[in-house]
Coordinates of C-alpha atoms in Angstrom, one line a residue:
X1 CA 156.7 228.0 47.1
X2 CA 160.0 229.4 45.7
X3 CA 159.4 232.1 43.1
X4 CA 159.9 231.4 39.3
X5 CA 163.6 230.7 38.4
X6 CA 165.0 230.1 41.6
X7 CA 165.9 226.7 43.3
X8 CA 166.6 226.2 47.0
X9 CA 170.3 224.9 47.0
X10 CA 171.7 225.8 43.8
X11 CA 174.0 229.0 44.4
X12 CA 176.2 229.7 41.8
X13 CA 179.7 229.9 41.4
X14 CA 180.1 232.1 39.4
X15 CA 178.3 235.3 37.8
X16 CA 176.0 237.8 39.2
X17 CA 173.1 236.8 42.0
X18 CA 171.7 233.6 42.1
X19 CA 170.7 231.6 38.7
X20 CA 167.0 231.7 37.3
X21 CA 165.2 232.1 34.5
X22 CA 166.0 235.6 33.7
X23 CA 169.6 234.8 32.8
X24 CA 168.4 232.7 29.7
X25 CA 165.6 235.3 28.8
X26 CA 168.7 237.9 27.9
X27 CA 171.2 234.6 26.6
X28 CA 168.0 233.5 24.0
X29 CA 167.1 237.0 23.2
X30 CA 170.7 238.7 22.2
X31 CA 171.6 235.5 20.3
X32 CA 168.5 235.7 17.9
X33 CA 168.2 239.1 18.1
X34 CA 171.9 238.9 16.3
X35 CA 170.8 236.5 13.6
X36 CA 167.8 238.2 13.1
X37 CA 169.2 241.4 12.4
X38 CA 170.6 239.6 9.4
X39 CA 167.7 237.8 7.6
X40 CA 167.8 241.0 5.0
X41 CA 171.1 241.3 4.7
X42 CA 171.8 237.1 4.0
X43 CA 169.3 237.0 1.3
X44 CA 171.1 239.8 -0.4
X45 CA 174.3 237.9 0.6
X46 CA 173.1 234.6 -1.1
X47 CA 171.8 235.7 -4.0
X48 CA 175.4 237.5 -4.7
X49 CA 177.8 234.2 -3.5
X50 CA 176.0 232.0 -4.9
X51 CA 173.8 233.4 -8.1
X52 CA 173.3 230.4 -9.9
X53 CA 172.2 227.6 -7.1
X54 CA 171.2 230.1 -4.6
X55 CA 168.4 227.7 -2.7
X56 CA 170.5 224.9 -3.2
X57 CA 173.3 226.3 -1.4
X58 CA 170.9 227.5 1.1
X59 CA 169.7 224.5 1.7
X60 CA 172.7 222.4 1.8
X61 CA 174.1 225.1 4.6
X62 CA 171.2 224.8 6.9
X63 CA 170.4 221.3 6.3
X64 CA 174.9 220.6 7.9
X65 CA 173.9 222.8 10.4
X66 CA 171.0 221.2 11.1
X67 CA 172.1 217.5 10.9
X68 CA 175.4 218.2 13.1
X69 CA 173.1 220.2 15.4
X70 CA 170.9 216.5 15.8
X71 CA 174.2 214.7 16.1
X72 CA 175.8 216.6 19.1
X73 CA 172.6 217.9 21.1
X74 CA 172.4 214.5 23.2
X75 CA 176.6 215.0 23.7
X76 CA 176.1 218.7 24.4
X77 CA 173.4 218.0 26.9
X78 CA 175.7 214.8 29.2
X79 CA 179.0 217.4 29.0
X80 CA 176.8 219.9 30.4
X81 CA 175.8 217.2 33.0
X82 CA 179.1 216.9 34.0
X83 CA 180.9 220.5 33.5
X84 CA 177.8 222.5 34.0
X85 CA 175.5 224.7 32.0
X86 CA 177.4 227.6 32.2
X87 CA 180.3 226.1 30.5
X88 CA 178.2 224.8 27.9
X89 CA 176.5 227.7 27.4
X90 CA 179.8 230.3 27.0
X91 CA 180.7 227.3 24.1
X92 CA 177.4 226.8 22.2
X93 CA 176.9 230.9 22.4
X94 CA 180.3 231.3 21.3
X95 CA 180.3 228.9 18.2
X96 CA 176.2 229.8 17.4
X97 CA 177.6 233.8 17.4
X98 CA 180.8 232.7 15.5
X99 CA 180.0 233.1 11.8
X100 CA 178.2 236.5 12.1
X101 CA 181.1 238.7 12.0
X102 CA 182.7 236.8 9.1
X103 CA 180.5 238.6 6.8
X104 CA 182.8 241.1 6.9
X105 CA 185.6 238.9 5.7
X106 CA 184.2 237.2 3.4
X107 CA 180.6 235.8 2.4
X108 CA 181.5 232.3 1.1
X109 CA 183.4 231.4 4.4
X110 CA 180.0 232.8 6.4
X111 CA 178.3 229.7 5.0
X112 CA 180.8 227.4 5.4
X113 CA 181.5 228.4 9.4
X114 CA 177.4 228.7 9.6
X115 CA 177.1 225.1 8.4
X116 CA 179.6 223.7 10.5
X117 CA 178.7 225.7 13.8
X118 CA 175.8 223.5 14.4
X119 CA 178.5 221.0 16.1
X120 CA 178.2 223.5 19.1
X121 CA 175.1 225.5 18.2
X122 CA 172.6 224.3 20.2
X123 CA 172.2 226.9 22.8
X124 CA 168.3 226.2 23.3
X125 CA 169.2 222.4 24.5
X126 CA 171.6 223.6 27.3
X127 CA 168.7 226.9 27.9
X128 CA 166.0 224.4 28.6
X129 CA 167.9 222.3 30.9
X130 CA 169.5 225.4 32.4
X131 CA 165.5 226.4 33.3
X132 CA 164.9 222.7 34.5
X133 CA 167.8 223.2 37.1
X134 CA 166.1 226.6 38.8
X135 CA 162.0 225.7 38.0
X136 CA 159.9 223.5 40.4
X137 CA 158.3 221.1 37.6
X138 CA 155.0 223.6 37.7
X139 CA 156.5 226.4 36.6
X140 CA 158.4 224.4 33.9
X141 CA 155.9 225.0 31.3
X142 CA 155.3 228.8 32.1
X143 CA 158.5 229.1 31.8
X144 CA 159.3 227.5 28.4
X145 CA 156.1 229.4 26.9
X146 CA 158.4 232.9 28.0
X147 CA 161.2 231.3 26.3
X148 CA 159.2 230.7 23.5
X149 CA 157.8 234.3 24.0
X150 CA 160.9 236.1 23.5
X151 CA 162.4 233.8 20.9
X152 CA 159.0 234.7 18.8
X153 CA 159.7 238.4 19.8
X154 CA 162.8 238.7 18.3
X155 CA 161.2 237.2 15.0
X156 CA 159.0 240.0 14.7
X157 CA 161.5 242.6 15.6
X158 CA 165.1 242.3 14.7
X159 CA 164.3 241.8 10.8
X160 CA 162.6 244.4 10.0
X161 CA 164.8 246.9 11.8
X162 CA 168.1 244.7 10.0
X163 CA 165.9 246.1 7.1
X164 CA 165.7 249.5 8.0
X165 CA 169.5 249.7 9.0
X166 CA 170.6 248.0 5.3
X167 CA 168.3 250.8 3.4
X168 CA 170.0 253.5 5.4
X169 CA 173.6 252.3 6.3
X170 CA 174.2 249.2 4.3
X171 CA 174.9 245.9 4.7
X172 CA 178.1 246.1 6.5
X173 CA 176.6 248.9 9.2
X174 CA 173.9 246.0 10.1
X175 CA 177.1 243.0 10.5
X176 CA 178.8 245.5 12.5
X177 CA 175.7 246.0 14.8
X178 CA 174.7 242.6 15.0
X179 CA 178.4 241.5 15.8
X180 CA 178.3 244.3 19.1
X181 CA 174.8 242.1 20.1
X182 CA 176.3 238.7 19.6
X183 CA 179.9 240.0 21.5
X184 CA 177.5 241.4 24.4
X185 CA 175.8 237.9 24.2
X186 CA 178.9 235.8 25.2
X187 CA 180.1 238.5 27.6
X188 CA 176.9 238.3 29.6
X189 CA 177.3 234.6 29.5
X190 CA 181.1 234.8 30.7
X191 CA 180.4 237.7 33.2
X192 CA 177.2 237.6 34.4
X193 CA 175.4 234.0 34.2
X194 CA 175.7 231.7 37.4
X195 CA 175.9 227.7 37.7
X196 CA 172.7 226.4 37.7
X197 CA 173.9 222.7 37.9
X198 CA 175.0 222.0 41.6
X199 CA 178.2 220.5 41.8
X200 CA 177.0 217.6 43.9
X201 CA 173.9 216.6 41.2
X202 CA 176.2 216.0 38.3
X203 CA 176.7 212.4 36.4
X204 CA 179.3 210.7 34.5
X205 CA 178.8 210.1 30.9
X206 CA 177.6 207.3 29.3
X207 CA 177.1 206.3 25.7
X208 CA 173.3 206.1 26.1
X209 CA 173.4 209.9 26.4
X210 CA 175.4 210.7 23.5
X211 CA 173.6 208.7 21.1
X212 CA 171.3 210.3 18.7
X213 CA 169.0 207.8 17.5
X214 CA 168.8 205.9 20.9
X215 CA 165.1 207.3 21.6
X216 CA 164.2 206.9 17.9
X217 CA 164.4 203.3 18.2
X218 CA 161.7 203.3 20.7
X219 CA 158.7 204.3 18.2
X220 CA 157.6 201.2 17.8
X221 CA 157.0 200.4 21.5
X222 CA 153.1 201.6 20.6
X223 CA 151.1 201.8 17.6
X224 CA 149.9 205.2 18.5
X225 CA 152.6 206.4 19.3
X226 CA 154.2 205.2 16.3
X227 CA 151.9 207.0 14.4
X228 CA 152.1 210.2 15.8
X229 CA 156.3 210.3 15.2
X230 CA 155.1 209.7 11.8
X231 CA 153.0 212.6 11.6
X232 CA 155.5 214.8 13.4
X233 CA 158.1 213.7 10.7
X234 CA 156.1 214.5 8.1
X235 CA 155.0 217.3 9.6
X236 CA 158.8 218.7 10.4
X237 CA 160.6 217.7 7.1
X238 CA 159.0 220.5 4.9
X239 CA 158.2 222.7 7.4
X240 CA 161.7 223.4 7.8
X241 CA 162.3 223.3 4.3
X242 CA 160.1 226.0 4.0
X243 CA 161.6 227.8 6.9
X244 CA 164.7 227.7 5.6
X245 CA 164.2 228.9 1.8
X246 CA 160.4 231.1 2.1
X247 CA 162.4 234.6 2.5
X248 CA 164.5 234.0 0.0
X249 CA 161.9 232.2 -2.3
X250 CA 160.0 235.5 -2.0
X251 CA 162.5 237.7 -2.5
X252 CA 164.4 236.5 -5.3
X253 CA 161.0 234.3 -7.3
X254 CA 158.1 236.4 -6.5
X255 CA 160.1 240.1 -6.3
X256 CA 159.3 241.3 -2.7
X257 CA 161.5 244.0 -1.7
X258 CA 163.3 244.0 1.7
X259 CA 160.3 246.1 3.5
X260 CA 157.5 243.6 2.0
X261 CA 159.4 240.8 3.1
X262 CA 160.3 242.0 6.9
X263 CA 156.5 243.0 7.1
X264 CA 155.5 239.2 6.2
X265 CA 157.7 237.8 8.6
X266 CA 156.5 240.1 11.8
X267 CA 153.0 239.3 10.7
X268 CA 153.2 235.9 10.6
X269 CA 155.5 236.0 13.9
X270 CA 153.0 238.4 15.3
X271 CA 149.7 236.2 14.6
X272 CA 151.7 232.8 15.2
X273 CA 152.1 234.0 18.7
X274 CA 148.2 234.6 18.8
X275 CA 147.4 231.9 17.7
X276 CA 149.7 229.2 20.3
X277 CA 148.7 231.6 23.3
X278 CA 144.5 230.3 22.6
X279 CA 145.9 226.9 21.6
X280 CA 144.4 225.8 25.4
X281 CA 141.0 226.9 24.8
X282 CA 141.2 225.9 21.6
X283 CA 142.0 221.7 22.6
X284 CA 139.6 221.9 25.8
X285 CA 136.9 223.2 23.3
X286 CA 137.2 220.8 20.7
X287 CA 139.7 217.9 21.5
X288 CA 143.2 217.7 20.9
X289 CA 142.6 215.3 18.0
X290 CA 140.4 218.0 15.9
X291 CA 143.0 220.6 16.7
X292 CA 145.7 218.7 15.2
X293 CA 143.7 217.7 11.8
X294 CA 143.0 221.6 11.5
X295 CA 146.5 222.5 12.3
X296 CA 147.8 219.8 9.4
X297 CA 145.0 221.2 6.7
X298 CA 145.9 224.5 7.2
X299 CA 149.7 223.4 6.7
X300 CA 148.7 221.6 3.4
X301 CA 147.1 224.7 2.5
X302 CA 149.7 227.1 2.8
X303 CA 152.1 224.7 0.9
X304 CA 149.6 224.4 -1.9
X305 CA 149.0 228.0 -2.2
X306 CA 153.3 228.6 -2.3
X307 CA 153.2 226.4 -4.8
X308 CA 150.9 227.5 -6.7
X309 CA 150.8 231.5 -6.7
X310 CA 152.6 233.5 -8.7
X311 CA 151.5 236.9 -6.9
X312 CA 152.0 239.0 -4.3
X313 CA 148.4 238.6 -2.2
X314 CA 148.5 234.9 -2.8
X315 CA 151.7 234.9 -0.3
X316 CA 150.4 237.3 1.9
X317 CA 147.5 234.7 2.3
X318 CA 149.6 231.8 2.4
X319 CA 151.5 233.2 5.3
X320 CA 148.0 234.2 6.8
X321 CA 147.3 230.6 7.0
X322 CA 151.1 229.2 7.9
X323 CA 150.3 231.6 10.8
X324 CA 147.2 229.9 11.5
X325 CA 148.6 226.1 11.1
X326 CA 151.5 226.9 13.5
X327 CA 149.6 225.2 16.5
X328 CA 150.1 221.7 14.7
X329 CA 153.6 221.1 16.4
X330 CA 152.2 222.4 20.2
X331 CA 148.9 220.4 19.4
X332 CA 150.6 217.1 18.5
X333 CA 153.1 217.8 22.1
X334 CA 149.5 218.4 23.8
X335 CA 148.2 215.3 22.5
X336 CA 151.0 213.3 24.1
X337 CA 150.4 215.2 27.2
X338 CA 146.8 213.5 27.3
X339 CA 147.8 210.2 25.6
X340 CA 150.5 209.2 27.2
X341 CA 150.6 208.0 30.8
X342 CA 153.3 210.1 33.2
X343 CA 155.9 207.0 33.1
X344 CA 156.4 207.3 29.6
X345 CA 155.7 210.9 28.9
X346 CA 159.5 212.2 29.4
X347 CA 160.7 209.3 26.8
X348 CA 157.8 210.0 24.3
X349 CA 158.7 213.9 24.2
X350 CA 162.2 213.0 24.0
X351 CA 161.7 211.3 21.1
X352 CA 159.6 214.0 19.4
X353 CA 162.4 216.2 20.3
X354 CA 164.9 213.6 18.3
X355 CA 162.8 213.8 15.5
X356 CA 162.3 217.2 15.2
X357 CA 166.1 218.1 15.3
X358 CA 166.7 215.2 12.6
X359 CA 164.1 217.2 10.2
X360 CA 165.2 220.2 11.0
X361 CA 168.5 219.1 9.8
X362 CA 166.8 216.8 6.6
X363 CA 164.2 219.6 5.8
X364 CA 166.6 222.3 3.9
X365 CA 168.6 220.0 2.2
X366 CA 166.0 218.0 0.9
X367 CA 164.0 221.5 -0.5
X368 CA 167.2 223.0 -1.8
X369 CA 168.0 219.8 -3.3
X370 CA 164.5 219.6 -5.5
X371 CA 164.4 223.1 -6.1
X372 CA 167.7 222.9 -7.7
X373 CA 166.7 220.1 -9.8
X374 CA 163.3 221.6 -11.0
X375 CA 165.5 224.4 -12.7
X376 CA 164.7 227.1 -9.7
X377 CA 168.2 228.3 -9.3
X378 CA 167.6 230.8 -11.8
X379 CA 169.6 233.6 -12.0
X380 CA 167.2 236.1 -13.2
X381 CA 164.0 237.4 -11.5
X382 CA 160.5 237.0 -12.6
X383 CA 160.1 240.7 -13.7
X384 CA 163.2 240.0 -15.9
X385 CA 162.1 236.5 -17.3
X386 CA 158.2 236.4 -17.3
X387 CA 157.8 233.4 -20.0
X388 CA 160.7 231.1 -18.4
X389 CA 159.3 232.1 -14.8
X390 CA 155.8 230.9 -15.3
X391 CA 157.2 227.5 -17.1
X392 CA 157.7 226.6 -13.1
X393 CA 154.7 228.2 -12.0
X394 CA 154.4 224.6 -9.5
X395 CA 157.2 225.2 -7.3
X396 CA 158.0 221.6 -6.6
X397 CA 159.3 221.6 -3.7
X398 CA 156.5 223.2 -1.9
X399 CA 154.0 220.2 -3.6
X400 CA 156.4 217.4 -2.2
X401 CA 155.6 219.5 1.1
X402 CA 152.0 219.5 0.8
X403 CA 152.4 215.8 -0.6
X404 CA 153.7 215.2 2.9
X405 CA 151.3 216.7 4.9
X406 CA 148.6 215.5 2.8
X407 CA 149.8 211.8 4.4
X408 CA 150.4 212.9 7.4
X409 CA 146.5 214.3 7.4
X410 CA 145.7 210.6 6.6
X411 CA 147.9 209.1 9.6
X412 CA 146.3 211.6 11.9
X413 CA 142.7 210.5 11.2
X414 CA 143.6 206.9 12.2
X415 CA 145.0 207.8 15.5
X416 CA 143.0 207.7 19.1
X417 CA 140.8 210.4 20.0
X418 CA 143.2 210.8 23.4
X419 CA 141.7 210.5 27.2
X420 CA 139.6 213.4 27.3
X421 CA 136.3 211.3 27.9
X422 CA 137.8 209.3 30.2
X423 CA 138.4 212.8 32.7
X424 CA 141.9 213.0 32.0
X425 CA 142.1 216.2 30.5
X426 CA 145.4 218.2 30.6
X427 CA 145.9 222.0 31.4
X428 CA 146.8 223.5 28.3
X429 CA 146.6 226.8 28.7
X430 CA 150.5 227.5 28.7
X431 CA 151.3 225.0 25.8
X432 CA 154.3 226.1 23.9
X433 CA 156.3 225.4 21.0
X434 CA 160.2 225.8 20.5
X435 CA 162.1 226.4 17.1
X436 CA 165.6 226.0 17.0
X437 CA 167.7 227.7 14.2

């Protein structure tokens, strides 16, 4: 058996040594180790570009990014079937790593370049086929749960110290650091990553691969399956509108200062992690099914108590239990693990994948969208405004969230209990979960 990372007949090219796994373990965590650096500094940045629709504007850049990211991940992926990962990767790095230094020049043109990056952003789609060219398909999910791993890592990391650099430096002290990281990132690409796409395996392209919504129309090939896009969907749509707009909600609604804030996001990270490394035991223990349902009340939860709360604790707690409800996304890819036979597992996940991608894209348009038309956007904080603040003490895009979940909760209980008494049960036990930014 050929160690992790390493196929028999694909010798690169290019770069240094043979290609494996390793190579896209450094790629992954100098790119987000970049952007992380700067979740401090682009809430600070926001607030002062845009300071009277600051989670529109938010929302509106993520959710291009997000959108053009959808559209061009299926043409990304047949280029790189044709030129190679290597080639894709040096472009999706470069353009992903692109806006960062742009903060120097000037803020407005940072979230303009952000937005429109996503065209070429999607380093994670070329990554995971990079690691399907040098894994036998047993490793494949160990290997994933490492990416996973380190993308998490950087998470609970690389904010807070963007944090500490901004307090003692500035802001312009933490661009100039994470532009070195992101530079270093597409110079180990360019230097030091070999081919991992053999030139005798690659295809031609055809439009089936560059089209988008080709595996969305195959939902309907099974009512189960059916169902569970549904509950992905409504799953994904706010939880990347909260993604998108939480730090800066807190921050600029609730008045959590820089070190509050960075100390929420490595705890959640932190226990997020936990909780997806025990998500195995976890679904052999009480059924994929059950999993799931707790997974989507806890998300419901969290939503409700963002839009609710008003103080401090209650958003420590709700990001106790967003922690907690991570596992919904990895429980619901488990459940298709047992649910669907092998021949239609590939096409199934694909599909997920679609979705996913679309929401991620949907998610922080549609939240900046509401919250600028429930009169969010205000310009003042709530230590500055107490009687306007509390008028909107139901932040409304975090109810249309839990509205969503809420339904999805009602989907879910409708939907087979899986295979697990018929003997089929699948090994779990390196589940994982990707999020791409």
């Amino acid at each position: 058996m050929p160690r992790i990372g390493r196929k028999v007949g694909a010798a690169p090219t290019y770069g240094i040594g043979a290609a494996s796994v390793n190579y896209t373990l450094i790629v992954i965590l100098l790119e987000y180790s970049a952007w992380g650096l700067l979740t401090m500094p682009m809430i600070a940045t926001l607030k002062e570009t845009f300071p009277e629709e600051p989670f529109l504007m938010n929302g509106l850049a993520m959710g291009i990014k997000g959108i053009l990211s959808f559209l061009s991940a299926p043409l990304i992926g047949a280029l790189s079937d044709i030129w190679g990962r290597r080639l894709l990767l040096l472009v999706t790095v470069t353009f992903t790593c692109l806006p960062i230094p742009l903060m120097f020049v000037h803020s407005w043109w940072f979230f303009v370049i952000a937005s429109f990056s996503g065209v070429f952003g999607v380093t994670f789609s070329v990554v995971l086929a990079y690691v399907a060219d040098v894994t036998q398909p047993e490793e494949r999910s160990r290997s994933y749960g490492v990416l996973s791993a380190t993308f998490a890592a950087s998470l609970v990391i690389f904010p807070a110290l963007g944090n500490l650099l901004m307090d003692m430096y500035g802001i312009n002290a933490v661009v100039l650091f994470a532009t070195i990281i992101a530079a270093m990132d597409v110079l180990f690409v360019w230097l030091a990553v070999p081919e991992s796409l053999p030139k005798k395996v690659r295809t031609s392209i055809s439009w089936k691969q560059v089209n988008p919504f080709l595996n969305l129309r195959r939902m309907d090939s099974d009512k189960s399956i059916l169902k569970l896009c549904l509950i992905i969907s409504l799953l994904m749509l706010p939880a990347a509108g909260e993604y998108s707009c939480v730090p800066a909600y807190l921050k600029l609604r609730i008045g959590f200062d820089f070190v509050e804030l960075s100390t929420l996001i490595a705890f959640i990270a932190f226990l997020s992690i936990a909780m997806n490394m025990v998500l195995g035991s976890l679904t052999r223990a009480f059924g994929a099914k059950r999993v799931i349902l707790v997974g989507l009340g806890l998300n419901m939860l969290q939503l409700l108590l963002y839009s609710f709360g008003t103080e401090k604790w209650i958003m420590w707690m709700a990001g106790l239990v967003a922690a907690l409800g991570s596992m919904s996304f990895a429980a619901l890819s488990a459940y298709v693990s047992i649910y669907c036979d092998s021949a239609s597992q590939v096409v199934v996940q694909d599909t997920i994948n679609g979705l996913s991608s679309l929401c991620n894209g949907l998610g922080p348009a549609v939240f900046g969208l509401i919250f600028y038309l429930s009169d969010m956007d205000l310009s003042e904080g709530p230590s500055t405004n107490v009687d306007q603040f509390q008028e909107h003490t139901v932040a409304a895009p975090f109810m249309f969230g839990a509205i969503c979940v809420l339904i999805a909760i009602l989907v879910a209980i409708s939907i087979p209990p899986g295979h697990e008494s018929k003997g089929k049960q699948a090994d779990l036990s390196e589940m994982h979960y990707v999020i791409e930014m």
